[in-house]
Structures are given as structure tokens and as C-alpha cells.
């Protein structure tokens, strides 16, 4: 973030060491599962997202299993249009939740990817952003500043999303 | 060299109420049309044309919500735009959302969530914020958005 630090909720760290986009150049080595990138955890401690005296990462209250949201040919309904953070757990479940799951106002603690699982050391097989258009999956990616999954792990996303309703222009993993 | 955007296309793209009943074929045809227009005219020209529609033809909250859902379905949130703030401020206003409210109706929550996705995506695409800051950006603290919102009072 360059020159717009006022838009950060509970957060003043800005872009930090890895502020250049996209994240792909800064991914972790390929692993079966990923823990939170250490520099991001330090930021989370500083800004109250991670608190070791309260169980580590508090769980995002809006976190839910994507499977439970499927209604017929739609995820939720045809008016469901948004980008949401997702993680794939070590047992293959897809969890999504709002990026501002604790509330929208600035005083609320942000809910980055690790809060979709919560705890001291949340681990994921994959994490990124899911783009849902008209209640159908349009695309998913590997953008998670916290887990920085290796692009080789995209195969887990391909596998996890394969049976969900797809948009007519479904782009797959990108 | 991109073609000029024909404002008459806006009716085809946005006049149908997103919440009404229409067939998958109708939906597919609209998405196909938007894709070919974006290819021919380029993102900035198309975006400017869509902004004109928002300014002149969207006069109530329901229509603004419908417009936003079409805009999202056409991938407008992925455009790389020089300055997305006038659009974002006007859309926030026309949706009837406010910087002073924490209590939302269910409708407002749904509207806010789509708007928020558009907001953060456009800021990232336009390189106003970094990708890794996705989770931390809060539109209530964005003075530029407030400024753009207030310009439309």
C-alpha cells in the first residue's frame, strides 16, 4: 500500500516486504500442507488477529463448508455474486467466509485466511480467492498472503472444486 | 486500437432486472455480448460507458442493485481502471448504503458484500492496494471513497 494507509482496518503495516503484486513470485516451497507465513503471523500478532492467550487465530464467524451452501444448480442462489477467501483443509474440505467476517466497521478485527480454520497453527492444502458469479464458480486462484501456497498445489483446488456448479465461462484455477 | 463504446449497448446489458425470471440462454447471450464488447472496445472505454449508464439511467436502489450484479457478472470488477473511485462512490450512494450505519438489513448485507468484492478487486487491479492486503482494507476508512460518495450529494 503506497500512500493510502488510512484504508487499513486495525492495521498499519501496509505492504511490507512483499508488497509487490502478484503474490506468485513469493510462494512457499511445495508442501503437502502450509502453515501461516511467519512474517504475516507477526503482523497478525501486532494487530490482534492472532492472540496466543486466546487460542491463536480466532475463527471467522462466517466460515462455512462450501458443500453446505449448494442449493440445486447454485451456490446459495443466482444473486450470490462475490469474491470470497477459501481454504482447503488437510482433509480436503473447502471452507469459505467473508473477508470481514467479524463485521464491516473499522473497529472489527479483520478475518484473513487463517481465521477460516482458527487455532494456533492452522494448516491448509491450498488457499486463495474464489470468484462466484450468478451462484456458480467462475474461477479460483492461489492468492493468500498468509499461506502463500505453491502453484503446484493448485491440483488440490482442481480436485476440491470439480463437483461444484460452474459458470458457463468457468476459468478454473488461475 | 479499440473501438468507441456505443452507449446504446447499455440497454441490452443492463435494462433487464437481474432478479427477474430469464432463461440460461438469455443470460449466456448477455455474457457473450459483454465479452465481445470488452474485446472490441477495451476495458477503459467499456467502463466509461457503464459509468455513464450508472450516472444517467440508474435512479433507484433496486435498479442500482440489479446494475451491480450485471456489472459483476460481466467481470467489471476485474477491469484495470485509471481511477475507480468516482464509479465506486456513485455506486455506493445509489445502492443506498451509508458510511454511518453498522446495522444492516439482510438486503443491505448482500448488497454490501457484492459491492465490497468489487471495491477491493478494483483497488487491487488498479494497483491502489497490494494483493496481500486484501483482508485488511476497510472501505469505511477510505477517504477517497468518502470523497467520491460526497461528490454525488
Coordinates of C-alpha atoms in Angstrom, one line a residue:
Chain A
X1 CA 0.0 0.0 0.0
X2 CA 1.5 3.2 -1.1
X3 CA 0.0 6.4 0.3
X4 CA -3.4 5.1 1.3
X5 CA -2.7 3.7 4.7
X6 CA -5.9 5.2 6.1
X7 CA -8.0 2.4 4.5
X8 CA -6.5 -0.3 6.7
X9 CA -8.6 -1.7 9.4
X10 CA -6.8 -2.3 12.7
X11 CA -3.7 -2.4 10.6
X12 CA -0.9 -0.1 9.8
X13 CA 1.7 -2.4 8.3
X14 CA 0.9 -1.7 4.7
X15 CA 2.5 -3.7 2.0
X16 CA 5.6 -4.6 3.9
X17 CA 8.4 -6.6 2.4
X18 CA 6.2 -8.4 -0.2
X19 CA 4.0 -5.5 -1.3
X20 CA 4.6 -6.1 -4.9
X21 CA 1.8 -8.0 -6.8
X22 CA 1.1 -10.6 -7.7
X23 CA 2.0 -13.0 -4.9
X24 CA 3.0 -15.8 -7.1
X25 CA 6.7 -14.9 -7.0
X26 CA 6.7 -15.1 -3.2
X27 CA 5.1 -18.5 -2.7
X28 CA 6.3 -21.1 -0.3
X29 CA 8.1 -24.3 -1.4
X30 CA 5.7 -27.0 -2.4
X31 CA 4.4 -28.9 0.7
X32 CA 1.6 -31.3 1.5
X33 CA 0.2 -28.6 3.7
X34 CA 1.1 -25.0 4.5
X35 CA 1.3 -23.1 7.8
X36 CA 1.0 -19.3 8.0
X37 CA 3.9 -17.5 6.5
X38 CA 5.9 -16.3 9.6
X39 CA 6.1 -12.6 8.6
X40 CA 2.3 -12.5 8.3
X41 CA 1.8 -14.1 11.7
X42 CA 4.0 -11.4 13.2
X43 CA 1.7 -8.8 11.7
X44 CA -1.3 -10.7 12.9
X45 CA 0.0 -10.7 16.5
X46 CA 0.7 -7.0 16.3
X47 CA -2.8 -6.2 15.1
X48 CA -4.8 -8.6 17.3
X49 CA -5.7 -11.1 14.6
X50 CA -3.6 -13.8 16.4
X51 CA -3.6 -13.9 20.2
X52 CA -1.7 -16.8 21.9
X53 CA -3.5 -16.2 25.2
X54 CA -6.9 -16.7 23.4
X55 CA -6.2 -19.8 21.3
X56 CA -4.3 -18.3 18.5
X57 CA -6.4 -17.3 15.4
X58 CA -10.0 -16.8 16.4
X59 CA -12.3 -18.4 14.0
X60 CA -14.1 -16.3 11.4
X61 CA -17.8 -16.4 12.5
X62 CA -18.9 -16.6 8.8
X63 CA -16.7 -19.6 8.0
X64 CA -18.7 -22.4 6.5
X65 CA -18.2 -25.5 4.5
X66 CA -18.9 -24.7 0.8
X67 CA -20.7 -28.0 0.4
X68 CA -23.4 -26.9 2.8
X69 CA -24.2 -23.9 0.6
X70 CA -25.1 -25.8 -2.6
X71 CA -28.7 -25.5 -3.5
X72 CA -29.6 -27.3 -6.7
X73 CA -27.6 -25.8 -9.5
X74 CA -26.4 -22.8 -7.4
X75 CA -24.1 -22.0 -4.6
X76 CA -26.6 -20.2 -2.4
X77 CA -28.6 -18.5 -5.3
X78 CA -28.2 -16.7 -8.6
X79 CA -27.9 -13.4 -6.7
X80 CA -24.8 -14.8 -4.9
X81 CA -22.0 -12.7 -6.6
X82 CA -18.8 -12.1 -4.7
X83 CA -15.2 -13.0 -4.2
X84 CA -14.5 -14.9 -1.0
X85 CA -11.4 -16.2 0.6
X86 CA -11.3 -20.0 0.6
X87 CA -9.0 -22.6 2.2
X88 CA -8.8 -26.4 1.5
X89 CA -8.3 -28.2 4.8
X90 CA -5.9 -31.1 5.2
X91 CA -8.8 -33.4 4.9
X92 CA -10.0 -31.8 1.6
X93 CA -12.9 -29.7 2.8
X94 CA -13.5 -26.3 1.2
X95 CA -14.1 -23.6 3.8
X96 CA -15.2 -20.1 2.8
X97 CA -16.0 -17.0 4.8
X98 CA -16.3 -13.2 4.4
X99 CA -13.1 -11.2 4.4
X100 CA -14.7 -9.0 7.0
X101 CA -16.4 -11.8 9.0
X102 CA -16.2 -10.0 12.3
X103 CA -18.2 -7.0 11.0
X104 CA -17.6 -4.3 8.4
X105 CA -16.7 -1.3 10.6
X106 CA -13.0 -0.4 11.1
X107 CA -13.0 -1.4 14.8
X108 CA -13.6 -5.0 14.0
X109 CA -10.7 -7.3 13.7
X110 CA -10.0 -8.5 10.2
X111 CA -10.5 -12.1 9.2
X112 CA -7.7 -13.3 6.9
X113 CA -7.4 -16.8 5.5
X114 CA -6.1 -18.5 8.7
X115 CA -9.3 -17.5 10.6
X116 CA -11.3 -19.8 8.3
X117 CA -9.7 -22.6 10.4
X118 CA -8.6 -20.9 13.6
X119 CA -6.3 -22.1 16.3
X120 CA -2.5 -21.9 16.9
X121 CA -1.2 -23.4 13.7
X122 CA -3.9 -23.6 11.1
X123 CA -2.7 -25.7 8.1
X124 CA -4.1 -25.9 4.6
X125 CA -3.5 -27.8 1.5
X126 CA -4.5 -24.7 -0.6
X127 CA -5.8 -21.2 -0.1
X128 CA -6.9 -18.4 -2.3
X129 CA -9.8 -16.3 -3.6
X130 CA -12.9 -17.9 -5.1
X131 CA -14.9 -15.8 -7.6
X132 CA -18.6 -16.8 -7.6
X133 CA -20.8 -15.3 -10.4
X134 CA -24.5 -15.9 -10.5
X135 CA -24.2 -18.5 -7.8
X136 CA -21.6 -20.5 -9.9
X137 CA -17.9 -20.9 -9.6
X138 CA -16.2 -18.6 -12.2
X139 CA -12.6 -19.1 -11.0
X140 CA -10.3 -19.7 -8.1
X141 CA -6.7 -18.8 -7.5
X142 CA -3.8 -19.1 -5.1
X143 CA -3.8 -15.6 -3.7
X144 CA -3.3 -15.9 0.0
X145 CA -0.7 -13.6 1.6
X146 CA -0.8 -15.7 4.7
X147 CA -0.3 -19.2 3.3
X148 CA 1.4 -18.3 0.0
X149 CA 0.8 -21.8 -1.4
X150 CA 2.9 -23.0 -4.2
X151 CA 1.2 -23.0 -7.6
X152 CA 1.8 -26.8 -7.8
X153 CA -0.8 -27.1 -5.0
X154 CA -3.5 -25.8 -7.4
X155 CA -4.2 -29.5 -8.1
X156 CA -5.9 -29.7 -4.7
X157 CA -8.2 -26.9 -5.7
X158 CA -9.0 -28.5 -9.1
X159 CA -9.9 -31.7 -7.2
X160 CA -11.9 -30.0 -4.5
X161 CA -14.0 -27.8 -6.8
X162 CA -14.6 -30.3 -9.5
X163 CA -18.2 -31.2 -8.5
X164 CA -19.5 -27.7 -7.7
X165 CA -21.8 -25.7 -10.1
X166 CA -19.7 -24.0 -12.7
X167 CA -20.2 -20.7 -14.6
X168 CA -20.6 -21.0 -18.3
X169 CA -17.2 -19.3 -18.7
X170 CA -15.5 -21.2 -15.9
X171 CA -11.8 -20.3 -15.9
X172 CA -10.6 -22.9 -13.5
X173 CA -7.6 -22.2 -11.4
X174 CA -5.6 -19.2 -12.3
Chain B
X1 CA -6.7 0.4 -31.4
X2 CA -10.0 0.0 -29.6
X3 CA -13.4 0.9 -31.0
X4 CA -15.5 3.6 -29.3
X5 CA -18.2 2.2 -27.0
X6 CA -21.7 2.7 -28.2
X7 CA -23.9 3.8 -25.3
X8 CA -26.9 2.2 -26.8
X9 CA -25.4 -1.2 -25.8
X10 CA -26.1 -0.3 -22.2
X11 CA -29.8 -1.1 -22.6
X12 CA -29.0 -4.6 -23.8
X13 CA -26.6 -5.2 -21.0
X14 CA -28.4 -3.6 -18.0
X15 CA -32.1 -3.0 -18.6
X16 CA -33.2 -6.5 -17.7
X17 CA -33.9 -6.8 -14.0
X18 CA -31.3 -9.2 -12.6
X19 CA -33.9 -10.6 -10.2
X20 CA -36.5 -11.3 -12.8
X21 CA -37.0 -14.7 -14.5
X22 CA -35.0 -15.3 -17.6
X23 CA -33.6 -18.3 -19.2
X24 CA -30.0 -19.6 -19.1
X25 CA -29.8 -18.8 -22.8
X26 CA -30.7 -15.2 -22.2
X27 CA -28.1 -15.0 -19.5
X28 CA -25.5 -16.6 -21.8
X29 CA -26.3 -14.3 -24.6
X30 CA -25.7 -11.2 -22.4
X31 CA -22.4 -12.5 -21.1
X32 CA -21.3 -13.3 -24.6
X33 CA -22.3 -9.8 -25.7
X34 CA -20.3 -8.2 -22.9
X35 CA -17.3 -10.3 -23.7
X36 CA -17.2 -9.3 -27.4
X37 CA -17.8 -5.6 -26.5
X38 CA -14.9 -5.7 -24.0
X39 CA -12.7 -7.3 -26.6
X40 CA -13.6 -4.7 -29.2
X41 CA -13.7 -1.6 -27.1
X42 CA -11.2 -2.3 -24.3
X43 CA -11.8 -2.2 -20.6
X44 CA -11.5 1.6 -20.0
X45 CA -13.9 2.5 -22.8
X46 CA -16.4 0.0 -21.7
X47 CA -16.1 1.0 -18.1
X48 CA -16.6 4.7 -19.0
X49 CA -19.8 3.7 -20.9
X50 CA -21.1 1.7 -18.0
X51 CA -20.3 4.6 -15.7
X52 CA -22.4 6.9 -17.9
X53 CA -25.3 4.4 -17.6
X54 CA -24.9 4.4 -13.8
X55 CA -24.9 8.2 -13.8
X56 CA -27.9 8.7 -16.0
X57 CA -30.2 5.7 -16.0
X58 CA -30.0 4.2 -12.6
X59 CA -32.4 6.1 -10.4
X60 CA -33.5 3.8 -7.6
X61 CA -31.9 1.3 -5.2
X62 CA -33.4 -1.8 -6.8
X63 CA -32.1 -0.8 -10.2
X64 CA -28.6 0.0 -8.8
X65 CA -28.5 -3.4 -7.2
X66 CA -29.5 -5.1 -10.4
X67 CA -26.9 -3.0 -12.3
X68 CA -24.2 -4.0 -9.8
X69 CA -25.0 -7.7 -10.2
X70 CA -24.8 -7.5 -14.0
X71 CA -21.6 -5.4 -13.7
X72 CA -20.1 -8.2 -11.6
X73 CA -21.3 -11.0 -13.9
X74 CA -19.7 -9.2 -16.8
X75 CA -16.4 -9.1 -14.9
X76 CA -16.3 -5.3 -14.4
X77 CA -14.6 -5.8 -11.0
X78 CA -11.6 -7.2 -12.8
X79 CA -11.1 -4.2 -15.0
X80 CA -7.9 -2.2 -14.6
X81 CA -9.1 1.3 -14.4
X82 CA -7.2 4.6 -14.0
X83 CA -9.4 5.9 -11.2
X84 CA -12.2 3.7 -10.0
X85 CA -13.2 6.0 -7.2
X86 CA -15.9 8.1 -8.9
X87 CA -17.6 4.9 -10.0
X88 CA -17.3 3.3 -6.6
X89 CA -18.5 6.4 -4.7
X90 CA -21.5 6.8 -7.0
X91 CA -22.5 3.1 -6.9
X92 CA -22.2 3.0 -3.1
X93 CA -24.5 6.0 -3.0
X94 CA -27.1 4.7 -5.5
X95 CA -27.2 1.4 -3.6
X96 CA -28.5 3.3 -0.6
X97 CA -25.5 2.2 1.5
X98 CA -24.1 4.6 4.1
X99 CA -20.8 5.2 5.9
X100 CA -22.8 5.9 9.1
X101 CA -24.5 2.6 9.5
X102 CA -23.4 -0.6 11.2
X103 CA -26.9 -2.2 11.4
X104 CA -27.8 -3.7 8.0
X105 CA -30.9 -5.4 6.8
X106 CA -30.3 -8.7 5.1
X107 CA -30.7 -6.9 1.7
X108 CA -28.0 -4.4 2.7
X109 CA -25.7 -7.1 3.8
X110 CA -26.0 -8.9 0.5
X111 CA -25.6 -5.6 -1.4
X112 CA -22.6 -4.6 0.7
X113 CA -20.8 -7.9 0.1
X114 CA -21.0 -7.7 -3.6
X115 CA -20.0 -4.0 -3.5
X116 CA -17.1 -4.8 -1.2
X117 CA -15.9 -7.5 -3.6
X118 CA -16.0 -5.0 -6.5
X119 CA -14.3 -2.4 -4.3
X120 CA -11.4 -4.4 -3.2
X121 CA -10.9 -6.2 -6.5
X122 CA -10.8 -2.9 -8.4
X123 CA -8.4 -1.3 -6.0
X124 CA -6.0 -4.3 -6.4
X125 CA -6.3 -4.4 -10.2
X126 CA -5.7 -0.6 -10.3
X127 CA -2.7 -1.1 -8.1
X128 CA -4.0 1.2 -5.4
X129 CA -3.6 -1.5 -2.8
X130 CA -1.3 -4.6 -2.7
X131 CA -2.8 -8.1 -3.1
X132 CA -1.5 -9.3 0.3
X133 CA -3.5 -6.5 1.9
X134 CA -6.8 -8.0 0.7
X135 CA -8.0 -8.9 4.2
X136 CA -7.1 -5.7 5.8
X137 CA -8.6 -3.0 3.6
X138 CA -11.7 -1.3 5.0
X139 CA -13.8 0.9 2.9
X140 CA -15.2 2.8 5.9
X141 CA -11.7 4.2 6.3
X142 CA -11.2 5.1 2.7
X143 CA -11.2 8.9 2.5
X144 CA -11.1 8.8 -1.3
X145 CA -14.2 6.7 -1.4
X146 CA -16.0 9.1 1.0
X147 CA -14.9 12.0 -1.1
X148 CA -16.3 10.4 -4.2
X149 CA -19.5 9.5 -2.3
X150 CA -20.0 13.0 -1.1
X151 CA -19.4 14.4 -4.6
X152 CA -22.8 12.9 -5.5
X153 CA -24.8 14.6 -2.8

